[in-house]
Coordinates of C-alpha atoms in Angstrom, one line a residue:
Chain A
X1 CA 2.6 39.0 26.3
X2 CA 3.5 37.4 29.6
X3 CA 6.7 37.9 31.5
X4 CA 9.5 35.4 31.0
X5 CA 11.3 34.9 34.3
X6 CA 12.5 31.3 33.6
X7 CA 12.5 31.1 29.9
X8 CA 13.7 34.6 29.0
X9 CA 17.0 33.4 27.6
X10 CA 16.0 29.9 26.5
X11 CA 16.6 30.7 22.8
X12 CA 20.1 32.3 23.3
X13 CA 22.7 30.1 21.6
X14 CA 24.9 28.4 24.1
X15 CA 22.7 29.3 27.1
X16 CA 23.3 25.8 28.4
X17 CA 27.0 26.7 29.0
X18 CA 28.3 28.5 32.0
X19 CA 29.9 31.4 30.2
X20 CA 26.9 32.4 28.1
X21 CA 24.5 31.9 31.0
X22 CA 26.8 34.1 33.2
X23 CA 26.9 36.8 30.4
X24 CA 23.1 36.9 30.6
X25 CA 23.2 37.6 34.3
X26 CA 23.3 34.1 35.5
X27 CA 24.4 33.3 39.0
X28 CA 23.6 36.9 40.2
X29 CA 21.2 35.5 42.8
X30 CA 24.0 33.3 44.2
X31 CA 26.2 36.4 44.6
X32 CA 23.4 38.4 46.2
X33 CA 22.3 35.6 48.5
X34 CA 25.7 34.5 49.7
X35 CA 27.2 38.0 50.0
X36 CA 24.3 40.1 51.3
X37 CA 21.6 37.9 52.7
X38 CA 21.1 35.5 55.6
X39 CA 19.5 32.2 55.1
X40 CA 16.5 33.4 57.1
X41 CA 16.1 36.5 54.8
X42 CA 16.1 34.2 51.8
X43 CA 13.3 32.1 53.3
X44 CA 11.4 35.3 54.0
X45 CA 11.7 36.5 50.4
X46 CA 10.4 33.1 49.2
X47 CA 7.5 33.4 51.6
X48 CA 6.7 36.9 50.4
X49 CA 6.7 35.7 46.8
X50 CA 3.8 33.4 47.4
X51 CA 5.5 30.8 45.3
X52 CA 3.6 27.5 45.4
X53 CA 5.2 24.2 44.7
X54 CA 5.2 23.6 41.0
X55 CA 5.3 19.9 41.1
X56 CA 1.6 19.5 41.5
X57 CA 0.6 19.9 45.1
X58 CA 0.8 23.7 45.1
X59 CA 2.0 23.9 48.7
X60 CA 3.6 27.2 49.6
X61 CA 7.4 26.8 49.1
X62 CA 8.5 29.3 51.7
X63 CA 6.3 27.7 54.3
X64 CA 7.7 24.3 53.5
X65 CA 11.2 25.6 53.9
X66 CA 10.3 27.2 57.3
X67 CA 9.2 23.8 58.6
X68 CA 12.7 22.4 58.2
X69 CA 14.0 21.2 61.6
X70 CA 17.4 22.7 62.4
X71 CA 19.0 20.8 65.2
X72 CA 22.7 21.5 65.7
X73 CA 25.1 18.9 64.5
X74 CA 22.7 17.1 62.1
X75 CA 23.0 17.2 58.4
X76 CA 20.2 18.8 56.4
X77 CA 19.5 18.1 52.8
X78 CA 17.9 19.7 49.8
X79 CA 16.7 17.2 47.1
X80 CA 15.4 18.4 43.8
X81 CA 12.5 16.3 42.5
X82 CA 13.3 15.9 38.8
X83 CA 11.4 12.6 38.4
X84 CA 9.0 14.1 35.9
X85 CA 6.7 11.3 34.9
X86 CA 3.2 12.6 35.0
X87 CA 1.5 12.0 31.7
X88 CA 1.1 15.4 30.0
X89 CA 4.0 17.1 31.8
X90 CA 7.3 17.7 30.2
X91 CA 8.3 21.2 31.4
X92 CA 11.1 20.1 33.8
X93 CA 12.7 18.1 31.0
X94 CA 12.6 21.1 28.8
X95 CA 14.1 23.4 31.5
X96 CA 16.9 21.0 32.3
X97 CA 17.7 20.4 28.7
X98 CA 18.0 24.0 27.6
X99 CA 18.9 26.0 30.6
X100 CA 20.4 23.6 33.2
X101 CA 22.4 26.4 35.0
X102 CA 19.1 28.0 36.1
X103 CA 18.3 24.9 38.1
X104 CA 21.8 24.7 39.5
X105 CA 21.7 28.4 40.5
X106 CA 18.4 27.9 42.3
X107 CA 19.8 24.8 44.0
X108 CA 22.8 26.8 45.4
X109 CA 20.6 29.6 46.8
X110 CA 18.0 27.2 48.2
X111 CA 20.7 25.0 49.7
X112 CA 22.3 28.0 51.4
X113 CA 18.9 29.1 52.7
X114 CA 18.3 25.6 54.2
X115 CA 21.8 25.0 55.5
X116 CA 22.4 22.0 53.3
X117 CA 26.0 21.1 52.6
X118 CA 25.1 18.3 50.2
X119 CA 22.2 18.4 47.8
X120 CA 20.9 16.0 45.2
X121 CA 19.0 16.4 42.0
X122 CA 17.0 13.2 41.6
X123 CA 16.3 12.8 37.8
X124 CA 14.2 10.1 36.4
X125 CA 16.5 7.5 34.9
X126 CA 15.0 7.8 31.4
X127 CA 16.3 11.3 31.2
X128 CA 20.0 10.2 30.7
X129 CA 20.7 13.0 28.2
X130 CA 19.5 15.5 30.8
X131 CA 21.5 13.8 33.5
X132 CA 24.6 14.2 31.4
X133 CA 23.7 17.9 30.7
X134 CA 23.3 18.6 34.4
X135 CA 26.5 16.8 35.3
X136 CA 28.5 18.9 32.8
X137 CA 26.8 22.1 34.0
X138 CA 27.7 21.2 37.7
X139 CA 31.3 20.6 36.7
X140 CA 31.4 24.0 35.0
X141 CA 29.8 25.7 38.0
X142 CA 32.3 24.0 40.3
X143 CA 35.2 25.0 38.2
X144 CA 34.1 28.6 38.4
X145 CA 33.8 28.6 42.2
X146 CA 30.0 28.4 42.5
X147 CA 30.0 24.9 44.0
X148 CA 32.4 23.1 46.3
X149 CA 34.4 24.7 49.1
X150 CA 34.0 28.3 50.3
X151 CA 31.8 29.4 47.4
X152 CA 32.7 33.0 46.3
X153 CA 34.7 33.3 49.5
X154 CA 31.5 33.2 51.6
X155 CA 32.6 30.3 53.8
X156 CA 29.7 28.3 52.5
X157 CA 30.4 24.8 51.2
X158 CA 28.1 22.8 48.9
X159 CA 28.4 19.6 46.9
X160 CA 25.7 19.0 44.4
X161 CA 25.1 15.6 42.8
X162 CA 22.8 14.1 40.2
X163 CA 21.1 10.9 41.1
X164 CA 19.4 8.8 38.3
X165 CA 16.2 7.0 39.1
X166 CA 15.3 3.6 37.7
X167 CA 12.0 4.1 36.0
X168 CA 9.1 4.4 38.4
X169 CA 6.4 7.2 38.4
X170 CA 5.9 6.7 42.1
X171 CA 9.3 8.2 42.8
X172 CA 7.9 11.6 42.0
X173 CA 6.2 11.3 45.4
X174 CA 8.6 12.9 47.8
X175 CA 9.0 10.1 50.4
X176 CA 9.2 7.4 47.6
X177 CA 11.9 9.6 46.0
X178 CA 13.9 9.6 49.3
X179 CA 13.5 5.8 49.6
X180 CA 14.8 5.5 46.0
X181 CA 17.7 7.9 46.7
X182 CA 18.6 5.6 49.6
X183 CA 18.9 2.7 47.2
X184 CA 15.6 1.0 47.9
X185 CA 12.3 0.3 46.2
X186 CA 10.3 3.5 45.8
X187 CA 7.7 2.7 48.4
X188 CA 6.2 5.9 49.9
X189 CA 6.6 6.4 53.6
X190 CA 3.8 6.9 56.1
X191 CA 3.7 10.6 57.1
X192 CA 4.3 11.9 59.7
X193 CA 7.1 12.2 60.2
X194 CA 7.4 14.5 57.2
X195 CA 10.7 14.9 55.4
X196 CA 11.2 18.3 57.1
X197 CA 11.7 16.3 60.3
X198 CA 13.0 13.0 59.1
X199 CA 13.9 12.8 55.4
X200 CA 16.9 11.6 53.6
X201 CA 19.0 9.3 55.9
X202 CA 16.6 10.3 58.7
X203 CA 17.8 13.9 58.5
X204 CA 15.7 17.0 58.0
X205 CA 15.1 17.3 54.2
X206 CA 13.3 19.6 51.8
X207 CA 12.1 18.1 48.5
X208 CA 11.2 20.7 45.8
X209 CA 10.3 20.4 42.1
X210 CA 12.7 21.6 39.4
X211 CA 10.5 24.6 38.4
X212 CA 10.0 25.6 42.1
X213 CA 13.8 25.7 42.6
X214 CA 14.3 27.6 39.3
X215 CA 11.8 30.2 40.4
X216 CA 13.9 31.0 43.4
X217 CA 16.4 32.7 41.1
X218 CA 14.1 35.5 39.9
X219 CA 12.6 35.8 43.4
X220 CA 16.0 36.6 44.9
X221 CA 17.0 38.8 42.0
X222 CA 13.9 40.9 42.0
X223 CA 12.5 40.4 45.5
X224 CA 9.6 38.4 46.7
X225 CA 7.2 41.4 46.6
X226 CA 7.9 42.0 42.9
X227 CA 7.3 38.3 42.1
X228 CA 4.1 38.4 44.1
X229 CA 2.8 41.2 41.9
X230 CA 2.6 38.8 39.0
X231 CA -0.4 36.5 38.8
X232 CA -3.7 36.7 40.5
X233 CA -4.8 36.2 44.2
X234 CA -2.8 33.3 45.8
X235 CA -1.6 32.2 42.4
X236 CA 1.5 34.4 42.2
X237 CA 4.3 34.5 39.6
X238 CA 4.7 32.7 36.3
X239 CA 4.1 29.0 35.6
X240 CA 5.4 26.7 33.0
X241 CA 2.7 24.9 31.2
X242 CA 3.5 22.0 28.9
X243 CA 0.9 21.7 26.2
X244 CA 0.3 18.5 24.3
X245 CA -2.5 16.5 22.7
X246 CA -4.4 18.0 19.8
X247 CA -3.2 21.6 20.0
X248 CA -1.7 23.2 16.9
X249 CA 1.5 24.2 18.7
X250 CA 2.5 21.8 21.4
X251 CA 5.3 22.9 23.7
X252 CA 6.3 24.5 26.9
X253 CA 5.0 27.9 27.6
X254 CA 5.6 30.3 30.5
X255 CA 2.5 32.2 31.4
X256 CA 1.5 34.7 34.1
X257 CA -0.8 32.9 36.4
X258 CA -4.3 34.2 35.9
X259 CA -4.2 34.1 32.1
X260 CA -7.6 33.2 30.7
X261 CA -7.6 29.5 29.6
X262 CA -9.3 30.6 26.3
X263 CA -6.3 32.8 25.5
X264 CA -3.9 30.1 26.4
X265 CA -5.6 27.6 24.2
X266 CA -6.5 29.7 21.2
X267 CA -4.1 32.6 20.8
X268 CA -1.1 32.2 18.5
X269 CA 1.3 33.2 21.3
X270 CA 0.5 29.9 23.0
X271 CA -1.3 26.7 21.7
X272 CA -2.7 28.3 18.6
X273 CA -6.0 26.4 18.9
X274 CA -7.0 22.9 18.0
X275 CA -5.1 21.1 15.3
X276 CA -6.6 20.2 11.9
X277 CA -9.6 22.5 12.3
X278 CA -11.3 20.2 14.8
X279 CA -13.4 21.2 17.7
X280 CA -12.3 21.0 21.3
X281 CA -13.9 18.1 23.2
X282 CA -12.1 17.9 26.5
X283 CA -9.1 19.1 28.5
X284 CA -6.9 17.7 31.1
X285 CA -5.4 20.8 32.6
X286 CA -2.7 19.7 35.1
X287 CA -1.4 16.2 34.2
X288 CA -3.2 12.9 33.9
X289 CA -4.1 12.7 37.6
X290 CA -6.4 15.8 37.6
X291 CA -10.1 15.5 36.7
X292 CA -10.8 15.7 33.0
X293 CA -13.2 18.5 32.0
X294 CA -15.4 18.7 28.9
X295 CA -14.7 21.8 26.8
X296 CA -17.7 23.9 28.0
X297 CA -16.8 23.4 31.6
X298 CA -13.1 24.0 31.0
X299 CA -13.6 27.4 29.2
X300 CA -16.2 28.7 31.7
X301 CA -16.7 28.2 35.3
X302 CA -20.1 27.0 36.6
X303 CA -21.0 30.7 37.1
X304 CA -20.3 31.3 33.4
X305 CA -17.2 33.3 34.1
X306 CA -14.1 32.9 32.0
X307 CA -11.9 30.2 33.5
X308 CA -8.3 31.3 34.3
X309 CA -5.0 29.5 34.5
X310 CA -4.7 29.8 38.2
X311 CA -4.9 27.3 41.1
X312 CA -8.1 28.8 42.4
X313 CA -10.0 29.3 39.1
X314 CA -9.2 25.8 37.7
X315 CA -10.4 24.3 41.0
X316 CA -13.5 26.4 41.0
X317 CA -16.6 24.2 41.3
X318 CA -14.6 21.5 43.1
X319 CA -14.6 18.1 41.3
X320 CA -18.2 18.6 40.2
X321 CA -17.4 21.2 37.6
X322 CA -13.7 22.0 38.2
X323 CA -10.3 20.5 38.1
X324 CA -6.8 21.3 39.3
X325 CA -3.6 23.2 38.2
X326 CA -1.5 20.1 39.2
X327 CA 1.8 20.1 37.4
X328 CA 0.7 22.2 34.5
X329 CA 0.5 19.2 32.1
X330 CA -2.1 20.5 29.6
X331 CA -3.6 17.9 27.3
X332 CA -6.3 18.9 24.8
X333 CA -8.6 16.4 23.1
X334 CA -10.3 17.1 19.8
X335 CA -13.7 15.8 18.9
X336 CA -12.4 12.6 17.4
X337 CA -10.7 11.4 20.6
X338 CA -12.3 8.6 22.5
X339 CA -12.7 9.4 26.2
X340 CA -13.2 5.7 27.1
X341 CA -9.9 4.7 25.4
X342 CA -8.1 7.6 27.0
X343 CA -9.4 6.7 30.5
X344 CA -8.3 3.1 29.9
X345 CA -4.9 4.3 28.8
X346 CA -4.5 6.4 32.0
X347 CA -5.7 3.6 34.2
X348 CA -3.3 1.2 32.7
X349 CA -0.6 3.7 33.5
X350 CA -1.6 3.9 37.2
X351 CA -1.9 0.2 37.5
X352 CA 1.5 -0.2 36.0
X353 CA 3.0 2.4 38.3
X354 CA 1.3 1.5 41.5
X355 CA 4.1 0.5 43.9
X356 CA 1.9 -2.3 45.3
X357 CA 2.3 -1.3 48.9
X358 CA -1.4 -0.5 49.6
X359 CA -4.1 -3.0 48.7
X360 CA -6.7 -0.5 47.5
X361 CA -4.3 0.9 44.9
X362 CA -2.5 -2.3 44.0
X363 CA -5.7 -4.2 43.4
X364 CA -8.1 -1.4 42.6
X365 CA -6.1 0.0 39.7
X366 CA -5.9 -3.4 38.2
X367 CA -9.7 -3.9 38.5
X368 CA -10.4 -0.5 37.0
X369 CA -8.0 -1.3 34.1
X370 CA -9.7 -4.6 33.4
X371 CA -13.2 -3.1 33.4
X372 CA -12.1 -0.2 31.2
X373 CA -10.4 -2.6 28.9
X374 CA -13.5 -4.5 28.3
X375 CA -15.5 -1.4 27.9
X376 CA -13.1 0.0 25.4
X377 CA -13.1 -3.2 23.5
X378 CA -16.8 -3.4 23.2
X379 CA -17.6 -6.0 25.9
X380 CA -18.8 -3.7 28.7
X381 CA -21.9 -3.8 30.7
X382 CA -24.2 -0.9 31.7
X383 CA -23.3 -1.6 35.3
X384 CA -19.6 -1.1 34.7
X385 CA -19.8 2.6 35.1
X386 CA -21.2 2.4 38.6
X387 CA -18.7 -0.4 39.4
X388 CA -15.8 1.9 38.2
X389 CA -17.1 4.8 40.3
X390 CA -17.4 2.5 43.3
X391 CA -13.9 1.1 42.9
X392 CA -12.5 4.6 42.5
X393 CA -14.1 5.7 45.7
X394 CA -12.6 2.7 47.5
X395 CA -9.2 3.7 46.3
X396 CA -9.4 7.5 46.9
X397 CA -8.1 8.6 50.2
X398 CA -7.3 5.1 51.3
X399 CA -3.7 4.8 50.4
X400 CA -0.4 6.0 52.0
X401 CA 0.4 8.3 49.1
X402 CA -1.6 10.3 46.6
X403 CA -1.1 7.8 43.7
X404 CA -4.4 6.2 44.7
X405 CA -6.2 9.6 44.3
X406 CA -4.4 10.2 41.1
X407 CA -5.7 6.9 39.7
X408 CA -9.2 7.4 41.0
X409 CA -9.9 11.0 39.8
X410 CA -9.5 10.5 36.0
X411 CA -11.9 7.6 36.1
X412 CA -14.5 9.2 38.3
X413 CA -14.4 12.5 36.3
X414 CA -14.5 10.8 32.9
X415 CA -17.7 8.9 33.9
X416 CA -19.2 12.0 35.6
X417 CA -18.8 14.1 32.4
X418 CA -18.8 11.6 29.6
X419 CA -21.2 8.9 30.9
X420 CA -23.1 8.9 27.6
X421 CA -19.9 8.0 25.8
X422 CA -19.3 5.0 28.0
X423 CA -22.9 4.0 27.5
X424 CA -22.3 4.3 23.7
X425 CA -19.5 1.8 24.0
X426 CA -21.8 -0.6 25.8
X427 CA -24.7 -0.2 23.5
X428 CA -22.8 -0.4 20.3
X429 CA -20.3 -3.1 21.4
X430 CA -17.5 -3.9 19.0
X431 CA -18.9 -1.5 16.4
X432 CA -17.8 1.4 18.5
X433 CA -14.3 0.1 18.2
X434 CA -14.3 -1.0 14.6
X435 CA -15.7 2.3 13.5
X436 CA -13.2 4.1 15.7
X437 CA -16.2 6.2 16.5
X438 CA -14.9 9.3 18.1
X439 CA -18.3 10.2 19.6
X440 CA -18.3 13.7 18.1
X441 CA -22.0 13.7 19.1
X442 CA -20.8 14.7 22.5
X443 CA -18.8 17.7 21.6
X444 CA -21.0 20.7 22.1
X445 CA -20.8 23.4 19.4
X446 CA -18.7 26.0 21.0
X447 CA -18.9 29.7 20.5
X448 CA -16.1 31.2 18.6
X449 CA -13.5 32.2 21.1
X450 CA -13.5 35.9 21.7
X451 CA -9.7 36.1 21.5
X452 CA -10.0 35.2 17.9
X453 CA -12.8 37.5 17.1
Chain B
X1 CA 10.6 -12.6 37.6
X2 CA 14.3 -13.5 37.7
X3 CA 15.2 -16.2 35.3
X4 CA 17.5 -18.6 37.1
X5 CA 18.5 -20.3 33.9
X6 CA 20.2 -17.2 32.8
X7 CA 22.6 -17.1 35.7
X8 CA 25.3 -19.2 34.0
X9 CA 27.0 -16.4 32.2
X10 CA 30.3 -15.2 33.7
X11 CA 30.3 -11.6 34.9
X12 CA 33.5 -9.8 35.6
X13 CA 33.6 -6.1 36.4
X14 CA 36.4 -4.3 34.6
X15 CA 38.7 -1.9 36.4
X16 CA 37.0 1.0 34.4
X17 CA 33.6 -0.1 35.6
X18 CA 34.8 -0.5 39.2
X19 CA 36.2 3.1 39.0
X20 CA 32.8 4.3 38.0
X21 CA 31.3 2.4 41.0
X22 CA 33.8 4.0 43.3
X23 CA 33.1 7.5 42.0
X24 CA 29.4 7.1 42.6
X25 CA 29.9 5.8 46.2
X26 CA 31.7 9.1 47.1
X27 CA 28.5 11.0 46.6
X28 CA 26.9 9.8 49.8
X29 CA 27.8 9.9 53.5
X30 CA 29.9 7.2 55.0
X31 CA 27.8 4.0 55.6
X32 CA 25.2 5.1 53.1
X33 CA 26.8 3.4 50.1
X34 CA 23.5 1.6 49.3
X35 CA 22.4 4.9 47.7
X36 CA 24.8 4.0 44.9
X37 CA 22.7 0.9 43.9
X38 CA 20.5 2.5 41.2
X39 CA 23.3 4.3 39.4
X40 CA 25.5 1.2 39.6
X41 CA 22.8 -1.0 38.1
X42 CA 22.6 1.5 35.2
X43 CA 26.3 1.1 34.7
X44 CA 26.0 -2.7 34.8
X45 CA 23.2 -2.7 32.3
X46 CA 25.1 -0.4 29.9
X47 CA 28.1 -2.7 30.1
X48 CA 26.4 -6.1 29.8
X49 CA 23.0 -5.2 28.1
X50 CA 21.0 -6.5 31.1
X51 CA 21.4 -7.1 34.8
X52 CA 21.8 -10.8 35.4
X53 CA 21.4 -12.4 38.8
X54 CA 25.1 -13.1 38.9
X55 CA 25.9 -9.4 38.2
X56 CA 23.4 -8.4 41.0
X57 CA 25.2 -10.8 43.4
X58 CA 28.5 -9.1 42.6
X59 CA 27.0 -5.6 43.0
X60 CA 25.6 -6.7 46.4
X61 CA 29.1 -7.9 47.5
X62 CA 30.6 -4.6 46.2
X63 CA 28.2 -2.5 48.2
X64 CA 28.3 -4.8 51.2
X65 CA 24.5 -5.3 51.2
X66 CA 22.4 -8.5 50.8
X67 CA 21.7 -9.9 47.3
X68 CA 17.9 -9.6 48.0
X69 CA 18.3 -5.9 48.5
X70 CA 19.6 -5.7 44.9
X71 CA 17.0 -8.1 43.5
X72 CA 14.1 -6.1 45.0
X73 CA 15.4 -2.9 43.5
X74 CA 16.2 -4.4 40.1
X75 CA 12.7 -6.0 39.8
X76 CA 10.9 -2.9 41.0
X77 CA 12.2 -0.3 38.5
X78 CA 11.2 -0.8 34.9
X79 CA 14.4 0.3 33.3
X80 CA 16.4 -2.7 34.4
X81 CA 16.3 -5.5 31.9
X82 CA 16.1 -8.9 33.7
X83 CA 16.8 -11.0 30.6
X84 CA 19.0 -10.6 27.6
X85 CA 17.5 -8.3 25.0
X86 CA 18.3 -7.0 21.6
X87 CA 21.3 -4.8 21.2
X88 CA 18.9 -2.0 20.6
X89 CA 15.7 -2.0 22.7
X90 CA 13.2 0.4 21.1
X91 CA 11.0 1.7 24.0
X92 CA 7.9 3.4 22.7
X93 CA 5.9 5.7 25.0
X94 CA 2.3 4.5 24.9
X95 CA 0.7 6.7 27.5
X96 CA -1.8 9.5 27.3
X97 CA -0.7 12.2 24.9
X98 CA 1.5 9.9 22.8
X99 CA -1.5 7.6 22.6
X100 CA -3.6 10.5 21.3
X101 CA -1.2 11.2 18.5
X102 CA -0.7 7.6 17.3
X103 CA 1.7 5.6 19.6
X104 CA -0.3 2.4 19.1
X105 CA 0.1 2.6 15.3
X106 CA 3.8 3.2 15.7
X107 CA 4.1 0.1 17.9
X108 CA 2.1 -1.9 15.3
X109 CA 4.5 -0.7 12.6
X110 CA 7.5 -1.6 14.6
X111 CA 6.1 -5.1 15.3
X112 CA 5.5 -5.7 11.6
X113 CA 8.9 -4.3 10.6
X114 CA 10.9 -6.2 13.1
X115 CA 8.7 -9.3 12.9
X116 CA 8.8 -10.1 16.6
X117 CA 6.2 -9.5 19.3
X118 CA 6.8 -7.1 22.2
X119 CA 9.6 -8.3 24.5
X120 CA 11.1 -10.7 22.0
X121 CA 14.5 -10.4 20.2
X122 CA 15.0 -10.5 16.5
X123 CA 16.8 -13.5 15.1
X124 CA 19.9 -11.4 14.4
X125 CA 19.9 -10.3 18.1
X126 CA 19.9 -6.7 17.1
X127 CA 16.4 -5.5 18.1
X128 CA 13.7 -5.9 20.7
X129 CA 10.9 -3.4 21.5
X130 CA 8.4 -2.7 24.1
X131 CA 5.8 -0.2 25.1
X132 CA 6.7 1.9 28.2
X133 CA 4.8 4.4 30.3
X134 CA 5.1 8.2 30.0
X135 CA 8.5 9.4 28.9
X136 CA 7.8 13.1 29.7
X137 CA 8.0 14.3 26.1
X138 CA 4.2 14.7 25.7
X139 CA 4.4 17.6 23.3
X140 CA 6.6 15.8 20.8
X141 CA 4.8 12.4 20.5
X142 CA 4.9 9.7 19.5
X143 CA 8.3 9.2 21.0
X144 CA 10.7 6.3 21.6
X145 CA 14.0 6.0 23.4
X146 CA 16.9 3.7 23.0
X147 CA 19.4 2.8 25.8
X148 CA 22.0 2.9 27.1
X149 CA 22.2 6.6 26.1
X150 CA 18.4 6.8 26.2
X151 CA 18.3 9.1 23.2
X152 CA 14.9 10.3 22.3
X153 CA 13.3 10.2 18.9
X154 CA 10.3 12.5 18.6
X155 CA 7.3 13.1 16.4
X156 CA 7.6 9.6 15.0
X157 CA 6.1 8.5 11.7
X158 CA 6.3 5.1 10.0
X159 CA 8.9 6.6 7.7
X160 CA 11.1 8.0 10.5
X161 CA 10.9 4.6 12.3
X162 CA 12.0 2.8 9.1
X163 CA 14.9 5.1 8.8
X164 CA 15.9 4.7 12.4
X165 CA 15.8 1.0 12.2
X166 CA 17.8 1.1 8.9
X167 CA 20.4 3.4 10.4
X168 CA 20.8 1.1 13.4
X169 CA 21.2 -1.9 11.2
X170 CA 23.9 -0.1 9.2
X171 CA 25.6 1.0 12.4
X172 CA 25.7 -2.6 13.7
X173 CA 27.3 -3.8 10.5
X174 CA 30.1 -1.3 10.7

């Protein structure tokens, strides 16, 4: 049984209210931080914890904070990235819905550490219910003296606001998010300068994911060293994984990093195995943008060692036989799922969501979608797979922001691992569609998972 | 694309709406009131059902920015409706995990039930529907949302969609 640092009280009735949250020890980290710690000491604890950004990039949070420029007389901002839009990922929505004060508590501590007097939680516009939940929670916290002027008599002032987005996946990219927060189209900025130097309104700014900011609370309460004891290697702490697709028990789970993927997938504590008695065919481990892996490569590394839920283990083998932790958006595909159709679906998403600023992404995602559409609908050619790989290479690394990479990787990895399935679509034409042939021929018979033995 | 033919409707912002605008503007530093644009457009859409060019012009005047600055934002973000839609717009997530668990079939069923293609309005003006990209509810798919509250309806089946549409019809009559 893994530790529950973020979700320990998630099932407590009324935990979304200030009073119940406080009864369960909520806001202790604010008291500790504001009354007994300096901002520098807080940054140091976060560094010690080894916490890596939970939004997908996995950059060390404490290091990111230490980069923040601190010229005198210039405002500094903390912006929480709650623009959760990566297909497969729904952990932040869950956290904000059920335990909003955890995020607010983390925002207060992090804002104090960074010297921000005004902070924003940028929530994707579609999450209007969560926006209302957060606004109510902020009002409660303010009424109790945890926000506003002179918090807990410490002399520290902080205003916290919720900003709704307008519906654009690209606003999950930090500089696009800042553009959006400034009331503009969400076009990513060229870096450098990084937000730590010139972010919101040209001021030094830190942008952190919801889960990263929530994790600051247990780090301050228990200390960075204690947090770093959880996990494995440079993957410290716990991680929220949102599991969807064809698993028996979809949902949001908090795991200790380093948990074997087999245990996460098959044990009753987590996903409970594949639904309807089907076999596992493939997994997307970290949101739609990370490379898809066939079941055999997902469960074992190329050295035939058990794959772990950690940044390093999931990436083991590079993109030849590995993938990425990403945002923790876990999608399982059973043997009846069509990889060609799924790849087309993802590419349609990236085409739709490309901001249009960079030609390789704007045009390339459209080309890939068209080619995949004809493949999926039985009108493809054998040369299409090479064409898709070629286009994906032209996009990857050639755009201002990582959306180009995010669009390229699912296509390249699907063709790398499931080329025979694409060829099946070409060879069998429309029949492959009309029969809704799930290409179970691909799914290797898997050994019975040891965790169930 | 903005539809110029739809600009002939009169738009007046009520005092209540203007109060909401004013409250939003206080969240940002002086001179950075343009940050209020996205929230204000949400308020406008909730009030009028869509954001007309005339409403956008008035928002530009209110925020002391150019109308083009409003147009480029309204046309960039997918949540802003640029033409009149049904009173209830059913937005079905069609991406990835929702696709795996049957979002396409749900959209087919909605199309058959309402009798209008994606993006069109039913004759009674009550409904329109469209497929949208990932709604971040991937474990509970298929899902749809309905503005302006953007309430989520999860684990959809044909039966639950029928009930939802029936309930909305009944609500509209009362």
